[in-house]
Tab-separated table of N, CA and C in Angstrom:
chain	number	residue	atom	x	y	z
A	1	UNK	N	0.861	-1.178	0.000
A	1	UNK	CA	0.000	0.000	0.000
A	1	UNK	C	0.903	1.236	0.000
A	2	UNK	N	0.503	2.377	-1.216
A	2	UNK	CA	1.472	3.232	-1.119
A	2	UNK	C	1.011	4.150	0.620
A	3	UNK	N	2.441	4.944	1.035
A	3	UNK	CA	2.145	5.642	1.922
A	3	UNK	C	0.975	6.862	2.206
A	4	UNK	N	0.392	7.039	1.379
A	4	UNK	CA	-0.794	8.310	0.547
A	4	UNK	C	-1.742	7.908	0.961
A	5	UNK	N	-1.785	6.109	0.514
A	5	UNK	CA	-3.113	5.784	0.688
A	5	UNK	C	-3.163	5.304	2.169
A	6	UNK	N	-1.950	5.005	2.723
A	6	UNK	CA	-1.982	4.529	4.149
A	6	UNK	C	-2.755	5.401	5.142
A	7	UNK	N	-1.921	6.703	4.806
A	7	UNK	CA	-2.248	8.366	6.042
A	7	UNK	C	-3.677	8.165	5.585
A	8	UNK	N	-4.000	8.051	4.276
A	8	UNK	CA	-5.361	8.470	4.109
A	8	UNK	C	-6.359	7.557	4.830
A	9	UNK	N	-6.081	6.210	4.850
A	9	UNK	CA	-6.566	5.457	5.754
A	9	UNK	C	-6.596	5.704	7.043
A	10	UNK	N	-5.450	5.572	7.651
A	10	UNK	CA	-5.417	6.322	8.944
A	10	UNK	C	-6.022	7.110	9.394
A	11	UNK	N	-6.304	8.419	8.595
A	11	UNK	CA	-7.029	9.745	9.260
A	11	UNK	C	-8.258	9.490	9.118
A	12	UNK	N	-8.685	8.581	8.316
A	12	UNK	CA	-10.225	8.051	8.075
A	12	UNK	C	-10.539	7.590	9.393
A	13	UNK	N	-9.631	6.294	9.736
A	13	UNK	CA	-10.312	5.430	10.401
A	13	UNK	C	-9.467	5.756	11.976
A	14	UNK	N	-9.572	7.165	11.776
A	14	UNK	CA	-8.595	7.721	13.228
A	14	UNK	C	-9.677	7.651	14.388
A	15	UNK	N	-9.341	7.519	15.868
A	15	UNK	CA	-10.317	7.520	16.861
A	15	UNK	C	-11.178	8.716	17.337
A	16	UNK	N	-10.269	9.636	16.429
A	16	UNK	CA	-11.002	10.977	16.887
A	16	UNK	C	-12.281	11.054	15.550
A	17	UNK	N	-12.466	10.301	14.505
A	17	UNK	CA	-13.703	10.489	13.802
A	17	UNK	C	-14.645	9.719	14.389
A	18	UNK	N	-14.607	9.303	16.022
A	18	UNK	CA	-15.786	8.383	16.575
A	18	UNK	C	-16.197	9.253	18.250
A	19	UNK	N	-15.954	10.527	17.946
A	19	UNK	CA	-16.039	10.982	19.079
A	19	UNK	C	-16.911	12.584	18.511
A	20	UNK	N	-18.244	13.160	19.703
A	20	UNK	CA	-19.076	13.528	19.367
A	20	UNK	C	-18.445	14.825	18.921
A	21	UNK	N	-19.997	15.255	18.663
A	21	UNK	CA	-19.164	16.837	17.578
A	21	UNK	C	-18.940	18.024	18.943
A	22	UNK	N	-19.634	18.270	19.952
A	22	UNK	CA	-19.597	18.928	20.984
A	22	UNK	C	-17.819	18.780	21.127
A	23	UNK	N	-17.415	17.560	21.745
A	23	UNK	CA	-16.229	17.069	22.005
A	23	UNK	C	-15.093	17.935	21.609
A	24	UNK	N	-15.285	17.616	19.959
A	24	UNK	CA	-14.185	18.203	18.565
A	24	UNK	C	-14.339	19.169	18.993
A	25	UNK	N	-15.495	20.081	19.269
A	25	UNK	CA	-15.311	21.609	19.381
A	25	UNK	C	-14.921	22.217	20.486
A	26	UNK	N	-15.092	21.749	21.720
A	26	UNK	CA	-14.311	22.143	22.656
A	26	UNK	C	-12.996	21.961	22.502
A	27	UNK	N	-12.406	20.671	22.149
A	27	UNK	CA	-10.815	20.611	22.010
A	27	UNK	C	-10.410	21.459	21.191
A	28	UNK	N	-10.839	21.549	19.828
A	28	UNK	CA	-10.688	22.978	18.851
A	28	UNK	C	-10.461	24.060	19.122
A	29	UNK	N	-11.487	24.363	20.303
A	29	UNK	CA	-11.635	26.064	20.696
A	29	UNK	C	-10.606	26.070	21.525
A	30	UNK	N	-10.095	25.161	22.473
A	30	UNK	CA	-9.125	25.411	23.151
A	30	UNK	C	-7.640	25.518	22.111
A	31	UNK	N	-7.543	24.641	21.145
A	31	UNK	CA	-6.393	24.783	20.181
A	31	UNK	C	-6.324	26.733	19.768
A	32	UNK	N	-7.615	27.224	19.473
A	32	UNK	CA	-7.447	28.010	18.462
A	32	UNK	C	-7.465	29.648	19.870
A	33	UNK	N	-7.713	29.022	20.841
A	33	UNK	CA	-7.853	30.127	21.606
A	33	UNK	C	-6.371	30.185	22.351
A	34	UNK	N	-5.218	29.206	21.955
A	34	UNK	CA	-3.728	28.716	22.053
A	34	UNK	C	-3.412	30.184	20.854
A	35	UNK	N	-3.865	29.834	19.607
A	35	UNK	CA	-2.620	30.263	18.528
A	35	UNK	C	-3.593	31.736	18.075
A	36	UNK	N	-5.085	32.009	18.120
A	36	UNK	CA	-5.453	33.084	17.873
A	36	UNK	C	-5.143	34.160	18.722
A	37	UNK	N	-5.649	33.910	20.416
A	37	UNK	CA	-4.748	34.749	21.580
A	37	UNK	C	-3.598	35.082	21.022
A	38	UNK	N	-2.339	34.281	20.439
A	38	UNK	CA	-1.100	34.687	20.288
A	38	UNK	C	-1.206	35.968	18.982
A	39	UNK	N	-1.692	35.644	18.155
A	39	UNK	CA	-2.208	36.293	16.867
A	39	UNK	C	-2.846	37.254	17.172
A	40	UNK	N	-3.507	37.908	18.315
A	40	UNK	CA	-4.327	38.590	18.583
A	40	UNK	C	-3.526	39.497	20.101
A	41	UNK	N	-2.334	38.794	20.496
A	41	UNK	CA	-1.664	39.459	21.515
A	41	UNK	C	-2.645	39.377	22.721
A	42	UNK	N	-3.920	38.613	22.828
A	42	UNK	CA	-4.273	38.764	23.884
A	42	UNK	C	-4.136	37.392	25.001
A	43	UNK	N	-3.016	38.089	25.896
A	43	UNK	CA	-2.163	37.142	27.071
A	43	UNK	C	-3.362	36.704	27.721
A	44	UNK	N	-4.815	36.473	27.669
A	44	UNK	CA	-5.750	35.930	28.608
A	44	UNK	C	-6.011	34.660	27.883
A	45	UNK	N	-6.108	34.960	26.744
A	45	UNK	CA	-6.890	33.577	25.987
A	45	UNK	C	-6.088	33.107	25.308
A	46	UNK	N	-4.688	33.289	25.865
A	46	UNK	CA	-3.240	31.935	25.910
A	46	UNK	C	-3.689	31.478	26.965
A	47	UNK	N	-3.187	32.242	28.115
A	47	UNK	CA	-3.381	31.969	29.477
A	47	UNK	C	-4.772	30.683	29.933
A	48	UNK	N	-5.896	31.046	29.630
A	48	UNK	CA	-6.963	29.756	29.475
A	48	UNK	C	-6.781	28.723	28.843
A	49	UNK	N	-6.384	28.381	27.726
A	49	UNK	CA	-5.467	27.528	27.112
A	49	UNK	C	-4.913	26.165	27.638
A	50	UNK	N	-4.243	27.143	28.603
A	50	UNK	CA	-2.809	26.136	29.200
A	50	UNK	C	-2.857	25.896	30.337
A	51	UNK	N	-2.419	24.349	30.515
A	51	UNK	CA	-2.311	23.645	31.890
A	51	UNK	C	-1.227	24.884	33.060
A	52	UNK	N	-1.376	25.337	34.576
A	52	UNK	CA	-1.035	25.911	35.116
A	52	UNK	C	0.761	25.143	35.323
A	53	UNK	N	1.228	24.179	35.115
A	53	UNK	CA	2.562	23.833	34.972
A	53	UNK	C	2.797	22.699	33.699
A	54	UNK	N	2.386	23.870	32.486
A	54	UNK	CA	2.202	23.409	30.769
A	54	UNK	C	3.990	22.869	30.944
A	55	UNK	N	4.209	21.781	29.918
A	55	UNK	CA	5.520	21.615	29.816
A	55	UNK	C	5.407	21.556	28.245
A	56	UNK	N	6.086	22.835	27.821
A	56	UNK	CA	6.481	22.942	26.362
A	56	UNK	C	7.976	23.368	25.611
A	57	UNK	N	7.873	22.652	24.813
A	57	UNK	CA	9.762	21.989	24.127
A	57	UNK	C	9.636	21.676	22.752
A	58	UNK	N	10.714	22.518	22.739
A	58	UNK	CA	11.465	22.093	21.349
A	58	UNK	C	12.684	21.350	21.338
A	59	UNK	N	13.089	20.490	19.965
A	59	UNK	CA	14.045	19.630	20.389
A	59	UNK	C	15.317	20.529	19.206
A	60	UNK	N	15.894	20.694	20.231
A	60	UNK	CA	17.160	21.931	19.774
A	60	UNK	C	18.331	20.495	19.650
A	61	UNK	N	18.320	19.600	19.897
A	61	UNK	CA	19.771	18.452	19.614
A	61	UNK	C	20.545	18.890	20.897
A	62	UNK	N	21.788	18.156	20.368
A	62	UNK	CA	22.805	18.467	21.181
A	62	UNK	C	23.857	19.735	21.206
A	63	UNK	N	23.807	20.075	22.726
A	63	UNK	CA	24.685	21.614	23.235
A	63	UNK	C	25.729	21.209	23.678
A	64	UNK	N	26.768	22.274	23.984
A	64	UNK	CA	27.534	22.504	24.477
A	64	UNK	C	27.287	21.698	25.946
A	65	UNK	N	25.944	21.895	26.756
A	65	UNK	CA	25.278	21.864	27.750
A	65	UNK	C	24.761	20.756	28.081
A	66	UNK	N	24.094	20.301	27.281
A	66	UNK	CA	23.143	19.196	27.282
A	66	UNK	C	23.305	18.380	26.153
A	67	UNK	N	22.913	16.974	26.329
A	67	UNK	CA	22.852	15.847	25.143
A	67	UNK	C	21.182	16.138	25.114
A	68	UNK	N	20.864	15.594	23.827
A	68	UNK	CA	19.686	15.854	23.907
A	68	UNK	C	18.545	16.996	23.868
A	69	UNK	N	19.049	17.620	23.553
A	69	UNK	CA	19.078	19.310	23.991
A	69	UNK	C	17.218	19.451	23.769
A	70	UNK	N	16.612	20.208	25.126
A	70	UNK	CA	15.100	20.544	24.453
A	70	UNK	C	15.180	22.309	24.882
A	71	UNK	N	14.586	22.791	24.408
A	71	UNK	CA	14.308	24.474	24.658
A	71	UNK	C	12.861	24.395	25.179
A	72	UNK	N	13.114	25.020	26.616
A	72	UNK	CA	11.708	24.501	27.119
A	72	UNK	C	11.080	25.763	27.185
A	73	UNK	N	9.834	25.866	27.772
A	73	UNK	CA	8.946	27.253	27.454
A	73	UNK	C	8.003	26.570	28.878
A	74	UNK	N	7.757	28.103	29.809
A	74	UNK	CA	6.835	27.887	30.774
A	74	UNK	C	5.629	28.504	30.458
A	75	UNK	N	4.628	28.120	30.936
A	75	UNK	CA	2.769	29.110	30.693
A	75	UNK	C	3.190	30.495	30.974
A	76	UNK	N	4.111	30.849	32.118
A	76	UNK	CA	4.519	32.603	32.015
A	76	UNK	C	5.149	32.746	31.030
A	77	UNK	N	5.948	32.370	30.551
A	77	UNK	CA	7.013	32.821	29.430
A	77	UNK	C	6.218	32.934	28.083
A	78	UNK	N	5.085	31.801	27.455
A	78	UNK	CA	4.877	31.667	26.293
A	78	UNK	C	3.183	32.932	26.614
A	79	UNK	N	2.743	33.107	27.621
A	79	UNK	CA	1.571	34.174	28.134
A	79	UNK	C	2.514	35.743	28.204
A	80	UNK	N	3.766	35.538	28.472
A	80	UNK	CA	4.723	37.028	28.620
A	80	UNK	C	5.225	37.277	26.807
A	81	UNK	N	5.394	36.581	26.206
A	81	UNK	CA	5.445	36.582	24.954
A	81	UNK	C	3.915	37.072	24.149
A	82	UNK	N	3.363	36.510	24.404
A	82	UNK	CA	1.564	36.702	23.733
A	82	UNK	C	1.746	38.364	24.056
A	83	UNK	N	1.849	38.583	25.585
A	83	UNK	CA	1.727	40.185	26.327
A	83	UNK	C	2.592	41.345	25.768
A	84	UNK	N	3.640	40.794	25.284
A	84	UNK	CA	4.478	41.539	24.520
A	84	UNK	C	3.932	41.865	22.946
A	85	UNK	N	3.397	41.086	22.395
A	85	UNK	CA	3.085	40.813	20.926
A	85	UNK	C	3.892	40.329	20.132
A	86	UNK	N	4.360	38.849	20.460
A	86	UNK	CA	5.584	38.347	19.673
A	86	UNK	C	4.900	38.003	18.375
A	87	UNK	N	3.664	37.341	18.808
A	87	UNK	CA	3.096	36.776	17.185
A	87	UNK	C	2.239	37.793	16.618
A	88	UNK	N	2.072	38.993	17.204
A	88	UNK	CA	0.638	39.552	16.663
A	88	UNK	C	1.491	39.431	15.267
A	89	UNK	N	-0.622	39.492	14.688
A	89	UNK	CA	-0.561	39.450	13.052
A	89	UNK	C	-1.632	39.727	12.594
A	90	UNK	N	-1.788	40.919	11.927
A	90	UNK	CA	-3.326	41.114	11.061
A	90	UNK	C	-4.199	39.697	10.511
A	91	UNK	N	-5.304	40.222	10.663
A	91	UNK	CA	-5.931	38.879	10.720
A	91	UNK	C	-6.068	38.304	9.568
A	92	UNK	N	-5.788	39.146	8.573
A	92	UNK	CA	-5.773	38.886	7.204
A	92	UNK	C	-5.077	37.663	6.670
A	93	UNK	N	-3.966	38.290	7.560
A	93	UNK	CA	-2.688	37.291	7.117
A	93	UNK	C	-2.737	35.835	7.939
A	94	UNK	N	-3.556	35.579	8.729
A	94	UNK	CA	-3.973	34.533	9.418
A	94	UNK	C	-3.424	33.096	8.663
A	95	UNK	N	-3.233	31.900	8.965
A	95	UNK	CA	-3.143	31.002	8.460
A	95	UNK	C	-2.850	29.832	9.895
A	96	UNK	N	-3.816	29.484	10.137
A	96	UNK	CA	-3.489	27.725	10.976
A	96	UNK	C	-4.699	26.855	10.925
A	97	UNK	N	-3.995	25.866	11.237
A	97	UNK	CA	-5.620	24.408	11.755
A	97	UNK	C	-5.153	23.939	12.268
A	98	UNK	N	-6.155	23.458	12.985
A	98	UNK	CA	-5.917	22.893	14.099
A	98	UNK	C	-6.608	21.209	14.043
A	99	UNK	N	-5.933	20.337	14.390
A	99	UNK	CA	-6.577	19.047	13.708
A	99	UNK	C	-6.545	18.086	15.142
A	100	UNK	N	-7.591	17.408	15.186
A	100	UNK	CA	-7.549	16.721	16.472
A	100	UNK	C	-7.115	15.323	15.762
A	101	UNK	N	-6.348	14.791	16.553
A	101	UNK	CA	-5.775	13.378	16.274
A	101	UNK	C	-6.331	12.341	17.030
A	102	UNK	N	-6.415	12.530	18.368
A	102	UNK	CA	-7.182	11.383	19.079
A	102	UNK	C	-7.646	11.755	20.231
A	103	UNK	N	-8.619	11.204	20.424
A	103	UNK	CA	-9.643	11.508	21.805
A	103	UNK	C	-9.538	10.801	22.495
A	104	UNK	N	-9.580	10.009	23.915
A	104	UNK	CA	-9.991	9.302	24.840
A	104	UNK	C	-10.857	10.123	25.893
A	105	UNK	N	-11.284	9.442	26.820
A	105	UNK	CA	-12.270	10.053	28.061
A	105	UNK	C	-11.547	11.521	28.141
A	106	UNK	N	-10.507	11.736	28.945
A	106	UNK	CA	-9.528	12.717	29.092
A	106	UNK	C	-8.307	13.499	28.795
A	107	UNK	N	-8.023	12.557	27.419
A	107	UNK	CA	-6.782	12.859	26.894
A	107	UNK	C	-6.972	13.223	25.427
A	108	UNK	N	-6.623	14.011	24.976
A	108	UNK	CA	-6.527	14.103	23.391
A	108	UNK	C	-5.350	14.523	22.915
A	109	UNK	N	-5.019	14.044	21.656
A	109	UNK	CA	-3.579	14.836	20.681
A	109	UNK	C	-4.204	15.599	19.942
A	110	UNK	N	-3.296	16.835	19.473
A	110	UNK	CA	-4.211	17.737	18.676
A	110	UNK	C	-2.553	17.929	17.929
A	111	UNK	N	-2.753	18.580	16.480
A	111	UNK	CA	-1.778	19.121	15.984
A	111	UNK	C	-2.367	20.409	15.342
A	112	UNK	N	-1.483	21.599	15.334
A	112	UNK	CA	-1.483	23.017	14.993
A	112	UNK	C	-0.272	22.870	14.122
A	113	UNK	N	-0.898	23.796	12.861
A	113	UNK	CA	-0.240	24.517	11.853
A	113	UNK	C	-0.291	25.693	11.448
A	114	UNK	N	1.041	26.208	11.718
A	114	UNK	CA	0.973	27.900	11.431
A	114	UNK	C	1.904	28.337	10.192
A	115	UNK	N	2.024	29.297	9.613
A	115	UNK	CA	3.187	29.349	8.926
A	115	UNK	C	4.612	29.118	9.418
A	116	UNK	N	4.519	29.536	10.708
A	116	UNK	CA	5.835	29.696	11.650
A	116	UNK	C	6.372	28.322	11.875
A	117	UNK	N	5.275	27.324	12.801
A	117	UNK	CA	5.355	26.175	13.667
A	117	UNK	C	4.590	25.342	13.468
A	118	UNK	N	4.797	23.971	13.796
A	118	UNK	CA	3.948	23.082	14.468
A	118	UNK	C	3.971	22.882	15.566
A	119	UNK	N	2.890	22.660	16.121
A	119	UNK	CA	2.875	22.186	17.537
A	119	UNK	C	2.105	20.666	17.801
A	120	UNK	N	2.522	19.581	18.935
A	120	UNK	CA	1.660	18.697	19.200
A	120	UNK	C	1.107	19.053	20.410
A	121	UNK	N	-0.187	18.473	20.541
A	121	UNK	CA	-0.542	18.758	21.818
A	121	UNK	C	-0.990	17.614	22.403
A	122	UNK	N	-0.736	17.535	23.821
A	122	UNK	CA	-1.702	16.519	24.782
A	122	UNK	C	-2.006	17.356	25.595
A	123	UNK	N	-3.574	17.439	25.545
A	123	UNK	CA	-4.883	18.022	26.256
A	123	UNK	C	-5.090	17.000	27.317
A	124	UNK	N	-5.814	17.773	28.177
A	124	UNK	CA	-6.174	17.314	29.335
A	124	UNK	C	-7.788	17.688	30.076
A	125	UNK	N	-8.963	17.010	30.064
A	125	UNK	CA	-10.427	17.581	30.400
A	125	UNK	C	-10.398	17.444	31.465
A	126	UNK	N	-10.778	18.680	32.408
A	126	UNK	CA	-10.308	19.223	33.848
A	126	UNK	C	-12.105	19.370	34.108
A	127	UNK	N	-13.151	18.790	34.384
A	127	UNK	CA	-14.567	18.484	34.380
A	127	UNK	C	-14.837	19.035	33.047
A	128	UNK	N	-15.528	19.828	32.370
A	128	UNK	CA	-16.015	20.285	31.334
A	128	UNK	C	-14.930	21.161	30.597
A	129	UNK	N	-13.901	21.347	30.452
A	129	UNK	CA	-12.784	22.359	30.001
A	129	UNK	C	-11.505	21.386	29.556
A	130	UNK	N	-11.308	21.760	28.581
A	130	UNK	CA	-9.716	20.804	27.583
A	130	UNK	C	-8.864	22.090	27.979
A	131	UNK	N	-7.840	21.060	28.180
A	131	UNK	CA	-6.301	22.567	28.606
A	131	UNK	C	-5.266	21.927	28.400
A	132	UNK	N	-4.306	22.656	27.181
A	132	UNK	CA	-3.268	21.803	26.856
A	132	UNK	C	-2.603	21.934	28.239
A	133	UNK	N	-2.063	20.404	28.304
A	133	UNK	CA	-0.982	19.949	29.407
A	133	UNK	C	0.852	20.225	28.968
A	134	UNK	N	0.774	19.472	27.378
A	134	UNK	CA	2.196	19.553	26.932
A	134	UNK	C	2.264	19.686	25.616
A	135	UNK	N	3.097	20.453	24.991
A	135	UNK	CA	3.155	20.854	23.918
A	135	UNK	C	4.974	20.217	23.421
A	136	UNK	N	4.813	20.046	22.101
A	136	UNK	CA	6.413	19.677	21.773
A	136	UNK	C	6.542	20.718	20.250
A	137	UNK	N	6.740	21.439	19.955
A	137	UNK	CA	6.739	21.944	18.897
A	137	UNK	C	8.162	21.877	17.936
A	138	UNK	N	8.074	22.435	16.548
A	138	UNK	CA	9.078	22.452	15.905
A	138	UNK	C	8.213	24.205	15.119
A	139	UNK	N	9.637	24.778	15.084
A	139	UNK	CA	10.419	25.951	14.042
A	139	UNK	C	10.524	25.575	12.750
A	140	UNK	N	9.377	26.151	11.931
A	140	UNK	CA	9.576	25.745	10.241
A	140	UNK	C	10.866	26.474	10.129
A	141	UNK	N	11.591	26.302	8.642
A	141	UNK	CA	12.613	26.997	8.688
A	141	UNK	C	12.178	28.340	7.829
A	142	UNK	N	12.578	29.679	7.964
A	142	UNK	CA	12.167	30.752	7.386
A	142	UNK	C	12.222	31.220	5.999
A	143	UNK	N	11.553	31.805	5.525
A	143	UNK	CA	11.239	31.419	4.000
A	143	UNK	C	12.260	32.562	3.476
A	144	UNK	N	13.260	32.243	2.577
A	144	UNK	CA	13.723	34.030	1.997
A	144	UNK	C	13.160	34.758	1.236
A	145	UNK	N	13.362	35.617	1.136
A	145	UNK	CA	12.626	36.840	0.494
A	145	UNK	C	13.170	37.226	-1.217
C-alpha cells in the first residue's frame, strides 16, 4: 500500500472520527484560543489555554550543555510573549488548523499549523474544560525573500 493511501486510511479510520461533535469543538476552541490569543496578543486567551505547569519543548539536539538538547517554554514565558506581541498578526494574514488526532475520556492529541510552527498537543479535560498539558513543537525553517 502506497504511503498516501496509508495516512489516508489512517485519518479516516482515526479515533477521533468516533467521538461527538460537541467534544471536537471544545478541544478545537481550546487549540485556536492557544494560537489566535497569540495572533491577537491577547495574554488571557493563551493563558486559558494552558495547563497551570504546561511543559512545552522544542528539540534543539545536542549543546555545548546538554545531550539531547530541548528548549523549554513555561505558561509565564509563552503568556509574557503573547503580552508583549511576539506573534501579533493582522488577521488577514492569518493562516493555521488545528486538527484533532485522538480523543480518549480525558486525553486528546491535537496538531497546529501555522506558517511559523507546528505544535503537538496533549490536552487534558479538567470536568467540562480541555487545557493543553504539553506541547512539543518544531520551528519551520524561514522562507527568503
Amino acid at each position: 500500500m502506497p504511503i498516501s493511501a496509508f495516512l489516508a486510511t489512517a485519518l479516516v479510520a482515526s479515533p477521533a472520527a468516533n467521538v461527538d461533535a460537541a467534544t471536537l469543538a471544545a478541544i478545537e476552541a481550546t487549540c485556536y484560543d492557544y494560537i489566535d490569543g497569540q495572533l491577537e496578543a491577547d495574554p488571557k486567551r493563551v493563558a486559558r489555554s494552558l495547563h497551570p505547569d504546561l511543559a512545552k519543548r522544542s528539540v534543539i539536539g545536542d549543546t555545548p550543555d546538554e545531550r539531547l538538547g530541548l528548549r523549554r517554554m513555561s505558561k509565564e514565558e509563552l503568556v509574557g510573549l503573547t503580552k508583549a506581541g511576539a506573534l501579533k498578526t493582522p488577521r488577514a494574514e492569518w493562516s493555521r488548523t488545528c486538527t484533532v488526532l485522538d480523543v480518549t475520556d480525558t486525553a486528546a492529541s491535537v496538531r497546529l499549523e501555522t506558517p511559523w510552527f507546528v505544535d503537538y498537543f496533549h490536552m487534558g479535560k479538567y470536568e467540562n474544560r480541555w487545557i493543553i498539558v504539553n506541547a512539543l513543537w518544531y520551528s519551520k525553517p524561514k522562507k527568503s525573500s
